[in-house]
Coordinates of C-alpha atoms in Angstrom, one line a residue:
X1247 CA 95.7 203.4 -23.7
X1248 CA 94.9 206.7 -21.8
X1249 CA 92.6 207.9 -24.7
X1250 CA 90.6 204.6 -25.2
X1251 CA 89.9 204.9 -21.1
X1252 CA 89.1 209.0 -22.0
X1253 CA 86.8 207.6 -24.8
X1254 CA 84.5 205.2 -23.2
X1255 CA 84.4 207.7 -20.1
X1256 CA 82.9 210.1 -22.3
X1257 CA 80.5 207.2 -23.3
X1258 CA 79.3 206.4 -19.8
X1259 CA 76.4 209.8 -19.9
X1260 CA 74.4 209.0 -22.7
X1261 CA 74.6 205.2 -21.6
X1262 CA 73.4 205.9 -18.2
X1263 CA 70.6 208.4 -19.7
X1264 CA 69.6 206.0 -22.1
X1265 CA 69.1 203.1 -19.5
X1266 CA 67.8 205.7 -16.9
X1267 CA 64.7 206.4 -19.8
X1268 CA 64.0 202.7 -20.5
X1269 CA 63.4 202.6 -16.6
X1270 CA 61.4 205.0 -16.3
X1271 CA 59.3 204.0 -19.4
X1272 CA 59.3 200.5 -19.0
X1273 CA 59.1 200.3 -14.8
X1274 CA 56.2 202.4 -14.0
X1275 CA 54.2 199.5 -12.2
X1276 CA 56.7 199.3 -9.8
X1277 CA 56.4 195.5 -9.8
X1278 CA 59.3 193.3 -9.7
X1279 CA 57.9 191.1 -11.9
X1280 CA 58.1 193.1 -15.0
X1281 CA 57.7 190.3 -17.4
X1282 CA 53.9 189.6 -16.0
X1283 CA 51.6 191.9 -16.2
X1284 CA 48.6 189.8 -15.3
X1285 CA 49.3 189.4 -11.6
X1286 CA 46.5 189.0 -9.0
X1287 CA 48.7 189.5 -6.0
X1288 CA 52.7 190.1 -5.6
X1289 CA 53.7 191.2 -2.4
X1290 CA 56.5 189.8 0.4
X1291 CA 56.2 188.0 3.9
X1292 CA 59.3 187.7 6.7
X1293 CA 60.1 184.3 4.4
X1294 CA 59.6 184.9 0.9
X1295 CA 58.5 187.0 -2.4
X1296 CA 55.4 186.0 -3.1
X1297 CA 53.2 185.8 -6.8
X1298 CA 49.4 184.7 -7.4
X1299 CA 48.1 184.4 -10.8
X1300 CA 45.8 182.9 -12.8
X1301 CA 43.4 181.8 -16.0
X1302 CA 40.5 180.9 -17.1
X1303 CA 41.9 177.0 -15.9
X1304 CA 44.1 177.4 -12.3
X1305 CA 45.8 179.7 -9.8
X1306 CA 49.5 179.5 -9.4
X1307 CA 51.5 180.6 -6.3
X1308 CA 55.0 181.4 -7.1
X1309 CA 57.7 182.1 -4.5
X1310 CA 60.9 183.4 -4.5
X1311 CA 61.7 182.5 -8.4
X1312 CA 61.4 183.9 -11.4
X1313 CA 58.9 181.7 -13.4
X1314 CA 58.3 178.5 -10.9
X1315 CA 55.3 177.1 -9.8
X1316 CA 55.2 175.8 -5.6
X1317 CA 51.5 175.6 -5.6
X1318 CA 48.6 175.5 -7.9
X1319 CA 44.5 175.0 -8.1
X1320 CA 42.7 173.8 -10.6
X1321 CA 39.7 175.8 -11.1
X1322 CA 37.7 172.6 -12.6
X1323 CA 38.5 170.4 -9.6
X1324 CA 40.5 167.9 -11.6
X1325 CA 43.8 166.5 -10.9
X1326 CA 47.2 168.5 -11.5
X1327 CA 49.0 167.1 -13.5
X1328 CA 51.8 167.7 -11.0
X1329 CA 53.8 166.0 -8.0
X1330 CA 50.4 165.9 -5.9
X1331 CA 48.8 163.5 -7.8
X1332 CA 51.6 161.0 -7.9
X1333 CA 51.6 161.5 -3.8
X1334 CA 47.7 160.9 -3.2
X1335 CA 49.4 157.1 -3.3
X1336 CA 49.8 157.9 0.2
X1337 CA 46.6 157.5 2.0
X1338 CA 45.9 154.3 -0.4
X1339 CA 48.9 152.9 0.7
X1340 CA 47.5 153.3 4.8
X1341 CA 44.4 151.7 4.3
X1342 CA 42.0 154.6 3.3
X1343 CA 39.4 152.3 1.8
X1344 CA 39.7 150.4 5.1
X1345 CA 39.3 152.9 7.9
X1346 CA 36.3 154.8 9.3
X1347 CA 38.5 157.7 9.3
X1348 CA 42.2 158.6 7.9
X1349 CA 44.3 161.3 9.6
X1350 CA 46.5 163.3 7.6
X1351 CA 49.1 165.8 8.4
X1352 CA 50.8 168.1 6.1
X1353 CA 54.7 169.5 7.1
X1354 CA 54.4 172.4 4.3
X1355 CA 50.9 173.2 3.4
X1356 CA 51.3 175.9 1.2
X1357 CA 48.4 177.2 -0.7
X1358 CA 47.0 173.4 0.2
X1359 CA 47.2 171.8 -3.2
X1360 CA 47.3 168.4 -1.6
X1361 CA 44.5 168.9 1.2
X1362 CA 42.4 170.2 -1.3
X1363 CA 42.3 167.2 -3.5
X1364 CA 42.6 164.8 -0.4
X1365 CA 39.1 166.8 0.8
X1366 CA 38.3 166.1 -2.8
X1367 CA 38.6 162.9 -3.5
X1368 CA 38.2 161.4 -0.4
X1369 CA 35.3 161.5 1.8
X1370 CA 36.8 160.4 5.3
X1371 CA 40.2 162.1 5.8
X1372 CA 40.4 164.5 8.4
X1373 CA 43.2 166.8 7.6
X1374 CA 45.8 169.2 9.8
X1375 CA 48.8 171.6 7.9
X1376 CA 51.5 173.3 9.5
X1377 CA 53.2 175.8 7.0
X1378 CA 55.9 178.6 8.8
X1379 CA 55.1 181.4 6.6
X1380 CA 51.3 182.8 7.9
X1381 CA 50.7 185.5 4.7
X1382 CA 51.1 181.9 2.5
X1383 CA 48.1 180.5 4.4
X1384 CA 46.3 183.5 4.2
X1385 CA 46.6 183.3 0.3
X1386 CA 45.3 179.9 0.4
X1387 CA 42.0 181.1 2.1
X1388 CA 41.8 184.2 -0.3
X1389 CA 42.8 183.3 -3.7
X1390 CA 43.1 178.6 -3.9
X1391 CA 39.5 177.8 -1.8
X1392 CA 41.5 176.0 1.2
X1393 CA 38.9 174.1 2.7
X1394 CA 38.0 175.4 5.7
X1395 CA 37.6 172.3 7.9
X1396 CA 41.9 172.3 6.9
X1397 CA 43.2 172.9 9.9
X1398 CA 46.1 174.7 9.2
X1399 CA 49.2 175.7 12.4
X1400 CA 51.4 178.7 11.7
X1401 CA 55.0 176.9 12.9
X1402 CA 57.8 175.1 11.6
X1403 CA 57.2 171.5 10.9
X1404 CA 60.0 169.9 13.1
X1405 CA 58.9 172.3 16.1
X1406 CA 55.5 171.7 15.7
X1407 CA 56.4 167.6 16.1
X1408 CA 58.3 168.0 18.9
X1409 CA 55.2 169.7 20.6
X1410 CA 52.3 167.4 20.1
X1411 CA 51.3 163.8 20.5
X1412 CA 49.3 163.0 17.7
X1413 CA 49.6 160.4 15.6
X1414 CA 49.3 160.4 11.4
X1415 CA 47.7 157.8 9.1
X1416 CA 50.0 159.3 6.6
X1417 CA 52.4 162.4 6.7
X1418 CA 53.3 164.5 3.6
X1419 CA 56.7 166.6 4.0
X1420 CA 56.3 169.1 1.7
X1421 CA 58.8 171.7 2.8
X1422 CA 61.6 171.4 -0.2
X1423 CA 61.6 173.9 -2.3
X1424 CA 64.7 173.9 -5.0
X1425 CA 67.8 173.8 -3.1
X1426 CA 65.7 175.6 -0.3
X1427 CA 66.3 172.4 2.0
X1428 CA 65.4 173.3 6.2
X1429 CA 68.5 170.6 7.4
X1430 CA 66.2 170.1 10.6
X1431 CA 63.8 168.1 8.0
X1432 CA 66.4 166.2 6.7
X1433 CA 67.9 164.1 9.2
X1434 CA 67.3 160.6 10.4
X1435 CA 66.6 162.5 13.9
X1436 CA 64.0 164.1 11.9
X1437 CA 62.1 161.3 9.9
X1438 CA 62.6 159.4 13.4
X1439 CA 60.0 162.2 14.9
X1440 CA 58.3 161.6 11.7
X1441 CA 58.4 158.2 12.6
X1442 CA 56.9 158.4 16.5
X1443 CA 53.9 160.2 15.2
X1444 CA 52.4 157.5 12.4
X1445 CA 50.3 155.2 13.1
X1446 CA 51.8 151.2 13.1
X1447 CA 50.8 150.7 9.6
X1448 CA 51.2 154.9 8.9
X1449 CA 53.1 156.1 5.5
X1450 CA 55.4 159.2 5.0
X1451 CA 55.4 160.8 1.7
X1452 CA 57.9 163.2 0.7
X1453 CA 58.2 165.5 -2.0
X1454 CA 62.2 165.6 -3.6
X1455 CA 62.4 168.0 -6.1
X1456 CA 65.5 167.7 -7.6
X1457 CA 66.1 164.2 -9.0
X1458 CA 69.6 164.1 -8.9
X1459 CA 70.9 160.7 -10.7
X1460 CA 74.8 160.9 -9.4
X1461 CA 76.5 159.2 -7.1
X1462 CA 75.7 161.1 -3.3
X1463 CA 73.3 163.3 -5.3
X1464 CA 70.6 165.6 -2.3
X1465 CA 67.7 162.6 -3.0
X1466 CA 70.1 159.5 -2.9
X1467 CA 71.4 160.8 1.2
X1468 CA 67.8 161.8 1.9
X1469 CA 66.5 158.3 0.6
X1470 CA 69.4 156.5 2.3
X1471 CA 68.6 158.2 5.3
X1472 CA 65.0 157.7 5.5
X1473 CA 65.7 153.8 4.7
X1474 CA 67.7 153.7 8.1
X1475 CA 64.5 154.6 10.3
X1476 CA 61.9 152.8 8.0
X1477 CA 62.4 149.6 6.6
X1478 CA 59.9 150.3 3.1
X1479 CA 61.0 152.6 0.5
X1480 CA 59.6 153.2 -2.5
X1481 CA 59.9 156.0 -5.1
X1482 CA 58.2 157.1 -8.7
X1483 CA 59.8 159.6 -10.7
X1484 CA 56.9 162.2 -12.0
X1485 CA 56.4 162.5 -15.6
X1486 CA 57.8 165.9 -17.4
X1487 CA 59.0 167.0 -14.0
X1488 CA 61.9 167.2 -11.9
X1489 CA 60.3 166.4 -9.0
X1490 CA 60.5 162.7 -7.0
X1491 CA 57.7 161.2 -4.5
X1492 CA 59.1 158.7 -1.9
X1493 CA 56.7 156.8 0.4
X1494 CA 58.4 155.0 3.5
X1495 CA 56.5 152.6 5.9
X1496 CA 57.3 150.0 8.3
X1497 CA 54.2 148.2 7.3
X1498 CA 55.9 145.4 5.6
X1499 CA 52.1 144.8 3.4
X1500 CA 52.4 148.4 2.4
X1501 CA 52.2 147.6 -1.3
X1502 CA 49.4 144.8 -1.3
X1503 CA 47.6 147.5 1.1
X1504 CA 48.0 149.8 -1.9
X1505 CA 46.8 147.5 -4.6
X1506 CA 43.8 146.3 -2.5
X1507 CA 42.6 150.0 -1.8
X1508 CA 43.3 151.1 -5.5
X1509 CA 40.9 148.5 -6.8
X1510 CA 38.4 149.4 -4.6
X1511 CA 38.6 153.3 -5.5
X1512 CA 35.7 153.9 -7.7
X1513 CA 37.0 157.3 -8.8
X1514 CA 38.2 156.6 -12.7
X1515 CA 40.6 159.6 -12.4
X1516 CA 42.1 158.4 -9.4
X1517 CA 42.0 154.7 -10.5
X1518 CA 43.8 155.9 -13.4
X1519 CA 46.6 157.6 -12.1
X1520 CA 47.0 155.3 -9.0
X1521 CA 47.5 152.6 -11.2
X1522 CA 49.9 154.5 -13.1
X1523 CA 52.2 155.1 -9.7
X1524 CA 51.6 151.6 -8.5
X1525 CA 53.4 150.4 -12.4
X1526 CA 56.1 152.7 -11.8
X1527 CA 57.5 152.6 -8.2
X1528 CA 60.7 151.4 -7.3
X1529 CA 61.9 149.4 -4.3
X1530 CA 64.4 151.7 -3.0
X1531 CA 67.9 150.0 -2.4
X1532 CA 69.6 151.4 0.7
X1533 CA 72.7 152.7 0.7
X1534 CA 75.5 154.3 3.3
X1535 CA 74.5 158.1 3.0
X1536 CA 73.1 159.7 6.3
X1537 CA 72.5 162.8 7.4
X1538 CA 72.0 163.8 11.2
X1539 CA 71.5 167.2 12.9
X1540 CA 75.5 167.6 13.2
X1541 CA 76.0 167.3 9.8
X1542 CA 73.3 167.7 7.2
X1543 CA 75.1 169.6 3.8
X1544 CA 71.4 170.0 2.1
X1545 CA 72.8 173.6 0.6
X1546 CA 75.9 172.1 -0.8
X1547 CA 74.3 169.2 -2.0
X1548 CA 71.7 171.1 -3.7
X1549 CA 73.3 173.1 -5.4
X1550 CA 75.2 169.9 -6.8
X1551 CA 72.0 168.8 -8.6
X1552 CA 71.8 172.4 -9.9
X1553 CA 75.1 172.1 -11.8
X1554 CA 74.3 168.8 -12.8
X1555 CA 70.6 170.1 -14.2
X1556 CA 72.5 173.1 -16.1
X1557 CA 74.3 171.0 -17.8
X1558 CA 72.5 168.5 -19.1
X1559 CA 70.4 172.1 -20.5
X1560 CA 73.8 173.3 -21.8
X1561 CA 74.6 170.0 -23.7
X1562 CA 71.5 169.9 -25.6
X1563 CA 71.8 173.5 -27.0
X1564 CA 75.9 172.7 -27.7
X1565 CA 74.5 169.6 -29.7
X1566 CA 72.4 171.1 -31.5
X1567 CA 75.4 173.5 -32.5
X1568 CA 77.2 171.0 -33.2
X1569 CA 75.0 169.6 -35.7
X1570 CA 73.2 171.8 -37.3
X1571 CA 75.1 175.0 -36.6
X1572 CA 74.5 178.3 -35.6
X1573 CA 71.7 179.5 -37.1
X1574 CA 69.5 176.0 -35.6
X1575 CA 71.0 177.5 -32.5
X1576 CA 69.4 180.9 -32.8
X1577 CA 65.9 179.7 -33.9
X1578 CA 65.4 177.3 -30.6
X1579 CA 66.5 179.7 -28.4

């Protein structure tokens, strides 16, 4: 036994020279991100690691991950393709069409995807963000052409609620990332704040996005605690996507509101894909999942929906094992 332990000892220099070299050769940017060597910004803030890059079609903020997207523009000023189209529902569903003008607050502005194409689309919002991490907002102004009329408050979005008296045609909460849940933004003392600051016939809409299907999964206590301060909730899945928009109103006409200002949107695009949201939403069911400041398990739950996302990833590659062996195996991956 004491030789094999001599022998690999005397294995451990040329290992560590070997890897040193490949270092040295291979890590002379100094960047993190290795694997990308088109970058337009990567740098850090007090809150996160922080990517921008783009094409010739959009520019993509990435934070804290390896290869996900949090916030992207479009450099031909369509739609996404991503969770904020599904949630420009929202100010159709308070009575844009309607209204002289439509306030609109975002908890978790980002780069400002979703002002953006609310500034771009619609010609009589008046829009305010409040996003914690400052260097994120000054990304949006540098490299994603955040309207400047976008008011935007460096703060966290529960603190910045308790401070003012405003009140919201519609509020977007926008401040999940992953399993990256603040627990002060999901409690029913939370969405009840939400609540005080919306307008009588006001809508939330809030961005899940990890749609966990099993029982207690993160989205099924944040939905059932959102159904015990507003008595409408709907949600639609988005397409090739993890991610899950809820809307939540006390407005009991909500989803006539919706359908009457859909029809009258003359936008095609928008038409399009409102139509497409309006087909697929679902009357949210409460159930006896709440969350409160004392007790809010958003990590634990998380990560739950993690697991669960794994492996439903590891039973497709053992299937394909299973079935076609090995070498199947080796060519997917």
């Amino acid at each position: 036994m004491s030789g094999c332990v001599n022998f690999f000892k005397a294995r451990k220099l040329p290992i560590s020279i070997a890897i040193f070299l490949a270092c040295v050769l291979l890590g002379h940017d100094n960047s993190f991100a290795f694997w990308q060597d088109d970058l337009t910004y990567e740098g850090e803030s007090i809150y996160n690691y922080l990517q921008v890059y783009e094409d010739e079609k959009q520019v993509v903020l990435s934070t804290n991950v390896l290869f996900g997207v949090q916030s992207v523009y479009r450099k031909e000023k369509g739609l996404t393709g991503m969770y904020y189209d599904y949630a420009m529902a929202a100010p159709l569903m308070a009575g844009i069409h309607e209204k002289d003008e439509l306030n609109i607050l975002i908890l978790g502005n980002g780069t400002g995807t979703y002002a953006t194409q609310c500034e771009r689309y619609f010609d009589n919002v008046l829009i305010s963000g409040v996003e914690i991490d400052e260097k994120i907002t000054e990304l949006a102004v540098q490299y994603f052409e955040l309207p400047s009329n976008v008011d935007v408050t460096t703060y966290d979005g529960r603190a910045y609620l308790n401070a003012i008296e405003d009140k919201y045609d519609v509020i977007m909460v926008d401040a999940y990332q992953d399993i990256t849940i603040p627990f002060q933004m999901s409690s029913v003392e939370f969405f009840e704040l939400v609540k005080e600051h919306l307008t009588d016939d006001g809508v939330m809409v809030v961005n899940m996005n990890m749609r966990g299907s099993k029982e207690g999964s993160i989205n099924q206590y944040l939905a059932d605690t959102i159904s015990n301060v507003f008595s409408q909730v709907y949600t639609v899945d988005v397409e090739r996507s993890t991610n899950r928009e809820l809307f939540a109103s006390n407005n009991e006409n909500v989803l006539s509101v919706f359908e009457t200002n859909m029809k009258a949107e003359e936008d095609a695009e928008i038409h399009t894909m409102m139509d497409r949201v309006f087909t697929n939403l679902v009357k949210y069911e409460k159930g006896g999942y709440l969350m409160t400041d004392d007790k809010a398990p958003v990590e634990l739950l998380g990560m739950k929906v993690i697991d669960e996302l794994i492996k439903d990833e590891v039973a497709y590659y053992k299937e394909i094992y299973q079935q076609e062996g090995l070498a199947a195996l080796l060519k997917m991956l």
